PDB file of C-alpha atoms and ligand atoms in Angstrom:
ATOM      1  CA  UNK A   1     -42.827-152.541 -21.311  1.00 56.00           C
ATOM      2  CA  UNK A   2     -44.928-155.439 -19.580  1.00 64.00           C
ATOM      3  CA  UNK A   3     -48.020-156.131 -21.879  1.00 81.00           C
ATOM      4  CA  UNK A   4     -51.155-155.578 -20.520  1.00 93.00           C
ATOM      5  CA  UNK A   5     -54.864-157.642 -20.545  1.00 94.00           C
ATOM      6  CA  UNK A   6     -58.386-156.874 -19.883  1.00 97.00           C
ATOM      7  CA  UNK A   7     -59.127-159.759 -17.749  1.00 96.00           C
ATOM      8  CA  UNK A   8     -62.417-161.547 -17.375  1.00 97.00           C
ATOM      9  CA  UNK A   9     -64.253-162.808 -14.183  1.00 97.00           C
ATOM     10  CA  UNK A  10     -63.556-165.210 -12.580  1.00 97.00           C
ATOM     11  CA  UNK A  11     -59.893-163.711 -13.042  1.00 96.00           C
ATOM     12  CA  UNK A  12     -58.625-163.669  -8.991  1.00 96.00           C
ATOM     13  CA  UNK A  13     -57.072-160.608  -9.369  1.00 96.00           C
ATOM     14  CA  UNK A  14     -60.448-158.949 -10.086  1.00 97.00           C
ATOM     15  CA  UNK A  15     -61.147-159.984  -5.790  1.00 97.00           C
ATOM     16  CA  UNK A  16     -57.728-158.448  -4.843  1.00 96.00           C
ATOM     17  CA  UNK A  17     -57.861-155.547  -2.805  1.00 97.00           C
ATOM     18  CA  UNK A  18     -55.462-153.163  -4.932  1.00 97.00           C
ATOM     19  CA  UNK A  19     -52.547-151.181  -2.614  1.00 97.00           C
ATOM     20  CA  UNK A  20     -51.711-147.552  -2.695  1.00 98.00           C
ATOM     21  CA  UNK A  21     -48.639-146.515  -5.546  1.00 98.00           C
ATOM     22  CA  UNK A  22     -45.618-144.995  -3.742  1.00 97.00           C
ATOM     23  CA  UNK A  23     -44.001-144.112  -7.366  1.00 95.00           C
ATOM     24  CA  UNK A  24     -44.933-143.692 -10.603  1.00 96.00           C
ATOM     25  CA  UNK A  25     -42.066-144.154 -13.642  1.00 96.00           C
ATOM     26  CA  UNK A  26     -42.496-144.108 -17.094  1.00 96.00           C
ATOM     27  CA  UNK A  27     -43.017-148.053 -17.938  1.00 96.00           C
ATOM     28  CA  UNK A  28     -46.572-147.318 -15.243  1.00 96.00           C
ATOM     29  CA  UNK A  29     -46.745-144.146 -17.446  1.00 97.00           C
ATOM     30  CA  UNK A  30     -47.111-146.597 -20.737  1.00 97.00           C
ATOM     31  CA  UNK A  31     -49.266-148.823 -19.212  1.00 97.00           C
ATOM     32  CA  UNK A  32     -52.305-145.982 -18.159  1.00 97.00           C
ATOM     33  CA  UNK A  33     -51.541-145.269 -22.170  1.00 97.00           C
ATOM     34  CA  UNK A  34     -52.138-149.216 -22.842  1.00 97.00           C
ATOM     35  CA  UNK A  35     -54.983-149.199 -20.624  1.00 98.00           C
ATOM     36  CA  UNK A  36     -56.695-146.099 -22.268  1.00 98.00           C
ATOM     37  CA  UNK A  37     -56.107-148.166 -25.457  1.00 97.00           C
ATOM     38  CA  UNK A  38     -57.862-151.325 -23.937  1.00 97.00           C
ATOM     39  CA  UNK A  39     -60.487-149.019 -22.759  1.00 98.00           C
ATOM     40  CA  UNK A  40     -61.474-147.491 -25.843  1.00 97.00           C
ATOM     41  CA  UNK A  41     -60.952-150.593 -27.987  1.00 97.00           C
ATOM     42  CA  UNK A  42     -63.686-152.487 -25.737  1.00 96.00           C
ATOM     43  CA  UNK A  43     -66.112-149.253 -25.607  1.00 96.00           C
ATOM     44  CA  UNK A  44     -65.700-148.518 -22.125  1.00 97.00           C
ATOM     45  CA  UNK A  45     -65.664-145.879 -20.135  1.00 98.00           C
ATOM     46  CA  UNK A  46     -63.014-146.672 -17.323  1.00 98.00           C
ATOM     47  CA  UNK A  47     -60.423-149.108 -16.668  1.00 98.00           C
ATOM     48  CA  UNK A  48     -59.465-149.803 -13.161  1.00 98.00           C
ATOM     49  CA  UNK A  49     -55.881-151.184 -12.584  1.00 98.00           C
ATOM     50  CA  UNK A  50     -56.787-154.891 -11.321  1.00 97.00           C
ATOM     51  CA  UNK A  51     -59.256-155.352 -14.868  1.00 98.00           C
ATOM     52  CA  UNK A  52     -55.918-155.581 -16.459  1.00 97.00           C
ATOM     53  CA  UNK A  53     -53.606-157.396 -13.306  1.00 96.00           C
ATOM     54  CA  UNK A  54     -52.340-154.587 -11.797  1.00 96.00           C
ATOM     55  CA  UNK A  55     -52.400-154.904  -7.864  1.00 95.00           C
ATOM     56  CA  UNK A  56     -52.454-151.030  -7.306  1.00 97.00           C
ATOM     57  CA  UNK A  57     -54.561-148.293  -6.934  1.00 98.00           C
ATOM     58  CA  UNK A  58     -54.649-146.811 -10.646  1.00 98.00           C
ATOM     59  CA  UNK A  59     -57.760-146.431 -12.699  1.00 98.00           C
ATOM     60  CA  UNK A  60     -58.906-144.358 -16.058  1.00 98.00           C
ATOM     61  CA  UNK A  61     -61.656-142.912 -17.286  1.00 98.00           C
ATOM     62  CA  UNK A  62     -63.469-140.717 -20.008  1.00 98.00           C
ATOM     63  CA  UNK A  63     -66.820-140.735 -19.787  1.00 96.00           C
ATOM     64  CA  UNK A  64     -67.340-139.975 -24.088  1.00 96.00           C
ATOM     65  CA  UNK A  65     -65.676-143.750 -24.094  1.00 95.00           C
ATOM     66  CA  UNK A  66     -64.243-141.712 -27.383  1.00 95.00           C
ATOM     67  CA  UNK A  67     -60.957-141.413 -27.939  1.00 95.00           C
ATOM     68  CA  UNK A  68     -59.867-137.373 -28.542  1.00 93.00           C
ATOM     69  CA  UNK A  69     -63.461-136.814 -27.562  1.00 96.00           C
ATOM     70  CA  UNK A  70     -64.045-135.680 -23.741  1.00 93.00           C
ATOM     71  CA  UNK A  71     -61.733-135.659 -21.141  1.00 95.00           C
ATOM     72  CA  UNK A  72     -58.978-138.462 -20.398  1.00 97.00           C
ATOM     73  CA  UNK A  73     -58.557-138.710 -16.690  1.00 98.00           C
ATOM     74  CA  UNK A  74     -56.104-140.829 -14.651  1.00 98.00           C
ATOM     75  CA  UNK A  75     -57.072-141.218 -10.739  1.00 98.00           C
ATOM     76  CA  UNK A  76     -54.180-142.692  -8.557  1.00 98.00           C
ATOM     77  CA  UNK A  77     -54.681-143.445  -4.813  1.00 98.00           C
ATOM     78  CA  UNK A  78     -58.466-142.137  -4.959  1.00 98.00           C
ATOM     79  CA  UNK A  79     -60.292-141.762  -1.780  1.00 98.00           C
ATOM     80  CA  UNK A  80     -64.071-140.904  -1.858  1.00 98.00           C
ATOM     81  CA  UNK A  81     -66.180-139.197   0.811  1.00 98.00           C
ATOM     82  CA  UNK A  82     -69.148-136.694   1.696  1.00 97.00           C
ATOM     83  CA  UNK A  83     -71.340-139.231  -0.764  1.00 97.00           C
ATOM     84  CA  UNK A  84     -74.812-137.880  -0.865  1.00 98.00           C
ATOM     85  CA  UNK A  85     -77.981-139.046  -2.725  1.00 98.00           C
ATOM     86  CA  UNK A  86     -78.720-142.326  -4.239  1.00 97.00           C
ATOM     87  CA  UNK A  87     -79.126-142.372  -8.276  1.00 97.00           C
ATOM     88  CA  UNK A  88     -80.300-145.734 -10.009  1.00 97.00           C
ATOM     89  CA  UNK A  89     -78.625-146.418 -13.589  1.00 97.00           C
ATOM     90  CA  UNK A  90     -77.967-149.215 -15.637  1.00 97.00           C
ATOM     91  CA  UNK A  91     -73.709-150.702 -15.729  1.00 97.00           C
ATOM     92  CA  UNK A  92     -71.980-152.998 -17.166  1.00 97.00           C
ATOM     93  CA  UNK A  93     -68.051-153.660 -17.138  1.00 98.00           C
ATOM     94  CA  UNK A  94     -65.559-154.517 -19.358  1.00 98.00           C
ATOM     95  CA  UNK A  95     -64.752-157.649 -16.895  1.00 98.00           C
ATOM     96  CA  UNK A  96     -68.092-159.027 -17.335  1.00 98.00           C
ATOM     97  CA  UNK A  97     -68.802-159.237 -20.725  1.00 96.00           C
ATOM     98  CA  UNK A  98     -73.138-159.443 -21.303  1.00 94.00           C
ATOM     99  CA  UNK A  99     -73.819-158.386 -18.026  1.00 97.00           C
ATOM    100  CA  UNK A 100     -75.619-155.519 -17.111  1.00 96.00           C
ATOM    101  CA  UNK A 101     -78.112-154.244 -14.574  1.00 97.00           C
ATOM    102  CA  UNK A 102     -79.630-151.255 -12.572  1.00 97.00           C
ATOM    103  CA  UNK A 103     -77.112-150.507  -9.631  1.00 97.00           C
ATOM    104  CA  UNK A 104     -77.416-148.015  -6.709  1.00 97.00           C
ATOM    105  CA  UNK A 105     -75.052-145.047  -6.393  1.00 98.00           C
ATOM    106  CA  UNK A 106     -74.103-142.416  -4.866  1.00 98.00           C
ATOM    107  CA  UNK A 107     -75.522-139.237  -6.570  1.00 98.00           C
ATOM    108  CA  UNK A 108     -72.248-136.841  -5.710  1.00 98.00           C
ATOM    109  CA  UNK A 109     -69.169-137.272  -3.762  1.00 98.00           C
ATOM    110  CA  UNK A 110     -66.119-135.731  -3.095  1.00 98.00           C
ATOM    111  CA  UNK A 111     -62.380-137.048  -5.074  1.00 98.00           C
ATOM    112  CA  UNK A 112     -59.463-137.225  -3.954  1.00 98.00           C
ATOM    113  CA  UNK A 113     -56.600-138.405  -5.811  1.00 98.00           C
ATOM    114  CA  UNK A 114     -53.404-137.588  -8.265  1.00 98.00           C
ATOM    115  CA  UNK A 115     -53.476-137.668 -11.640  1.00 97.00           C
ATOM    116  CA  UNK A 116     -50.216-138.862 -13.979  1.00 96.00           C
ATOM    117  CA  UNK A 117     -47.924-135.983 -13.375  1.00 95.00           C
ATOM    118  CA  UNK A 118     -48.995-136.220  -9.793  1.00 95.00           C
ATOM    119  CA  UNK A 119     -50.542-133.140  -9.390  1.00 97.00           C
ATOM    120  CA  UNK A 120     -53.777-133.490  -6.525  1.00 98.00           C
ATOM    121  CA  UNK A 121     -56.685-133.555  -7.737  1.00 98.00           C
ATOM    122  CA  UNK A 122     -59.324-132.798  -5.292  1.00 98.00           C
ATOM    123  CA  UNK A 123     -63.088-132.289  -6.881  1.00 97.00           C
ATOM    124  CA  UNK A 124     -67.225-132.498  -5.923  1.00 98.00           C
ATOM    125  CA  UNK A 125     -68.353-134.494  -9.032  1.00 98.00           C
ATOM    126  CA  UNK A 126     -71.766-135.647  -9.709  1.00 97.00           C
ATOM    127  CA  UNK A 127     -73.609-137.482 -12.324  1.00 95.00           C
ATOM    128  CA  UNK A 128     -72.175-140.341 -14.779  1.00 96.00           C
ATOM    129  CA  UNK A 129     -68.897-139.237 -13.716  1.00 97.00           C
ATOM    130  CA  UNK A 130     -69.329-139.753 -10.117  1.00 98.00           C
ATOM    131  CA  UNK A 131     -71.315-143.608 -11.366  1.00 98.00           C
ATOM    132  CA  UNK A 132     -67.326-144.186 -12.938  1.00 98.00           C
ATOM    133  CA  UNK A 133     -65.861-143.099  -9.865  1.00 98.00           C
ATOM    134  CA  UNK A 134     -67.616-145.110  -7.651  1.00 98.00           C
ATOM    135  CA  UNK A 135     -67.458-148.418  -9.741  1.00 98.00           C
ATOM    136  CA  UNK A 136     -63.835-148.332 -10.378  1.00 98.00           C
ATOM    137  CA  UNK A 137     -62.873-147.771  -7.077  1.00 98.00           C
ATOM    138  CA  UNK A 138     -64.949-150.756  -5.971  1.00 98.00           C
ATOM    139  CA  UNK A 139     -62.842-152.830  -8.653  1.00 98.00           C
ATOM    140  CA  UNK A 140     -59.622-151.480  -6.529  1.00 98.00           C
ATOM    141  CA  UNK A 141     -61.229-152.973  -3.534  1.00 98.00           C
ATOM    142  CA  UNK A 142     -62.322-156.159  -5.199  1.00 98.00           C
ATOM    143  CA  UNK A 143     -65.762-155.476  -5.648  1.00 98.00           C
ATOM    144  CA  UNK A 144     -67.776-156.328  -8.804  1.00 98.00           C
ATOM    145  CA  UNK A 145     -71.019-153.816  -9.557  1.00 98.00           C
ATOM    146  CA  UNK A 146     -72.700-157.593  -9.162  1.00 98.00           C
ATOM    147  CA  UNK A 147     -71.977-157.306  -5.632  1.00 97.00           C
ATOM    148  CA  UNK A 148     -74.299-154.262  -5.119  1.00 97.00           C
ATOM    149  CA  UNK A 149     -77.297-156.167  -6.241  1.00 97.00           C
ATOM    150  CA  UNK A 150     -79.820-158.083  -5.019  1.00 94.00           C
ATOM    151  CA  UNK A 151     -80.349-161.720  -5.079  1.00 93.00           C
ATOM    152  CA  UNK A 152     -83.917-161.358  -6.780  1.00 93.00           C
ATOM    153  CA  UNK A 153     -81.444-159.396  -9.296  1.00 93.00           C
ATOM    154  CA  UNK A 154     -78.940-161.519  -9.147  1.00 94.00           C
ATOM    155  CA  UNK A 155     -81.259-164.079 -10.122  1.00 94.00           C
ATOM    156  CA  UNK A 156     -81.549-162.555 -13.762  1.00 93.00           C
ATOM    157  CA  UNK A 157     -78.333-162.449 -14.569  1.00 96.00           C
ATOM    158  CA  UNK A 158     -77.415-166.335 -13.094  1.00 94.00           C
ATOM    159  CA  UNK A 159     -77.040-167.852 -16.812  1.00 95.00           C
ATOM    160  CA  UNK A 160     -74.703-164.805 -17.904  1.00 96.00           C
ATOM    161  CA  UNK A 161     -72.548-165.666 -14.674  1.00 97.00           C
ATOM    162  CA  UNK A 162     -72.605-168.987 -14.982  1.00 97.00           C
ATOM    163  CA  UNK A 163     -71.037-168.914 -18.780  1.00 97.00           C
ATOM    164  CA  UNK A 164     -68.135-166.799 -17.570  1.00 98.00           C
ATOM    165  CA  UNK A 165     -66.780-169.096 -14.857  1.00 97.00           C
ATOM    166  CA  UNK A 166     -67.567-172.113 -17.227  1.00 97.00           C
ATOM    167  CA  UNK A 167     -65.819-170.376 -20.091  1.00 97.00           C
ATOM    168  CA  UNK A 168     -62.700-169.334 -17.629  1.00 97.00           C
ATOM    169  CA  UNK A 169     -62.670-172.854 -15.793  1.00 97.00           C
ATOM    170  CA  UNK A 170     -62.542-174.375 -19.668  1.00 97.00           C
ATOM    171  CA  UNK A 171     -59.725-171.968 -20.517  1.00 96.00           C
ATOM    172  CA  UNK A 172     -57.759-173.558 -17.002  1.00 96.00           C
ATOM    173  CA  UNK A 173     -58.481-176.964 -18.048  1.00 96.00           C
ATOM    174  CA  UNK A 174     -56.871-176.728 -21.435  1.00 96.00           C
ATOM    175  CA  UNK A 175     -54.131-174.489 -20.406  1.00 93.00           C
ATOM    176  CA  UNK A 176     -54.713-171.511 -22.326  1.00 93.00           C
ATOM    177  CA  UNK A 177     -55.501-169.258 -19.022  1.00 93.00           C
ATOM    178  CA  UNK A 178     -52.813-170.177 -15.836  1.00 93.00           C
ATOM    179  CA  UNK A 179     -54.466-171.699 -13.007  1.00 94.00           C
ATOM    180  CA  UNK A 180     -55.294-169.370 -10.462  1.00 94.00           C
ATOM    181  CA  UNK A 181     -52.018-169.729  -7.901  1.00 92.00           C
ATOM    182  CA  UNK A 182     -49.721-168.776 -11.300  1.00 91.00           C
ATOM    183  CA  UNK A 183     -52.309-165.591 -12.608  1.00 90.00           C
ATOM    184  CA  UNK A 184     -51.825-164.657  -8.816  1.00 89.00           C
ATOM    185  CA  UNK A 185     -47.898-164.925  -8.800  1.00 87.00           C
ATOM    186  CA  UNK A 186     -47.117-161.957 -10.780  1.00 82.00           C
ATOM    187  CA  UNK A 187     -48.968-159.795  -8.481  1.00 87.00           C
ATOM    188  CA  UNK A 188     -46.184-159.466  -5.631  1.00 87.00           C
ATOM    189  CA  UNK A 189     -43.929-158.564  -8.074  1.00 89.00           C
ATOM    190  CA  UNK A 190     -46.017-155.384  -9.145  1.00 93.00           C
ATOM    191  CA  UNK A 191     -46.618-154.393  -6.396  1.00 93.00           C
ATOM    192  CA  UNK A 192     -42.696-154.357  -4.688  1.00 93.00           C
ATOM    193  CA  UNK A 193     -42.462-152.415  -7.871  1.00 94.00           C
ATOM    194  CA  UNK A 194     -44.901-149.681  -7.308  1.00 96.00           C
ATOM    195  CA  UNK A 195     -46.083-149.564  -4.100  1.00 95.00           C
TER     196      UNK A 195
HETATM  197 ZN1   ZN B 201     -65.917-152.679 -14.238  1.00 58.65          ZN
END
């Protein structure tokens, strides 16, 4: 099996706009496993596909962020709609390490979506789980929770940002991370594979 990697903003792939999975085998099958593993490891509470370099529409979630405690879900292809109500929480994400504000969400929406053994799964969720939802899919699309503030916000968290790209850039320079056209390469590949 390909090794997985949480990846780390600036990382490109984290502004690709992930593309729907025509199959699923069992190497994909051991990475949602890996990712889960990644997940729990950092405390998280979902794991979208690009956050470890995956160009497809995959992400995971339990919302306990314990292993064996709460549910683990898979979502693949997930579409979102009748979103009503706006909630205000704080996030964070695994991505961006010492960042975390109050972001905007939808109260409750409407999943749809397969899980692993590609049954449909096709729910009204609410609450913390529907905050999950809602921020991994932006990750699928490219979007950062970042994105959804601000600039007065944005403001606030400038010094946090600014240390990741530095730190990233740094890693470039000395050649422990690829430059960006070789951490891009990869991604065709993937996706021929799976979508
Ligand atoms: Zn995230």
């Amino acid at each position: 099996m390909a090794a997985v990697q949480l990846v780390i903003h600036p990382h490109p792939v984290l502004r690709y706009s992930a593309k729907p999975i025509a199959r699923v085998d069992k190497e994909l099958k051991e990475i949602v496993q890996e990712m889960f593993r990644i997940m729990y490891a950092a405390h998280g509470v979902g794991l979208a596909a690009n956050q470890v370099a995956l160009p497809i529409r995959l992400f995971v979630c339990n919302p306990s962020g314990v292993q064996d405690e709460g549910p683990e879900m898979v979502f693949i292809n997930p579409v979102i709609s009748k979103q009503k109500g706006v909630e205000e929480a704080e996030e964070g994400c695994l991505s961006l390490p010492g960042v975390n504000a109050i972001v905007k969400r939808s109260k409750s929406l409407w999943v749809n979506a397969y899980d692993i053994s590609g049954k449909e799964i096709d729910a009204e969720v609410s609450g913390y789980l529907a905050r999950i939802i809602q921020h991994e899919i932006d990750h699928l699309d490219g979007v950062l929770f970042v994105d959804r503030l601000s600039s007065e916000s944005m403001k606030a968290l400038d010094n946090s940002m600014s240390t990741l790209t530095e730190d990233f850039s740094s890693r470039q320079r000395t050649g422990s991370t690829p430059s960006n056209d070789e951490l891009m390469s990869d991604i065709t590949d993937w996706e021929k594979k799976y979508c």
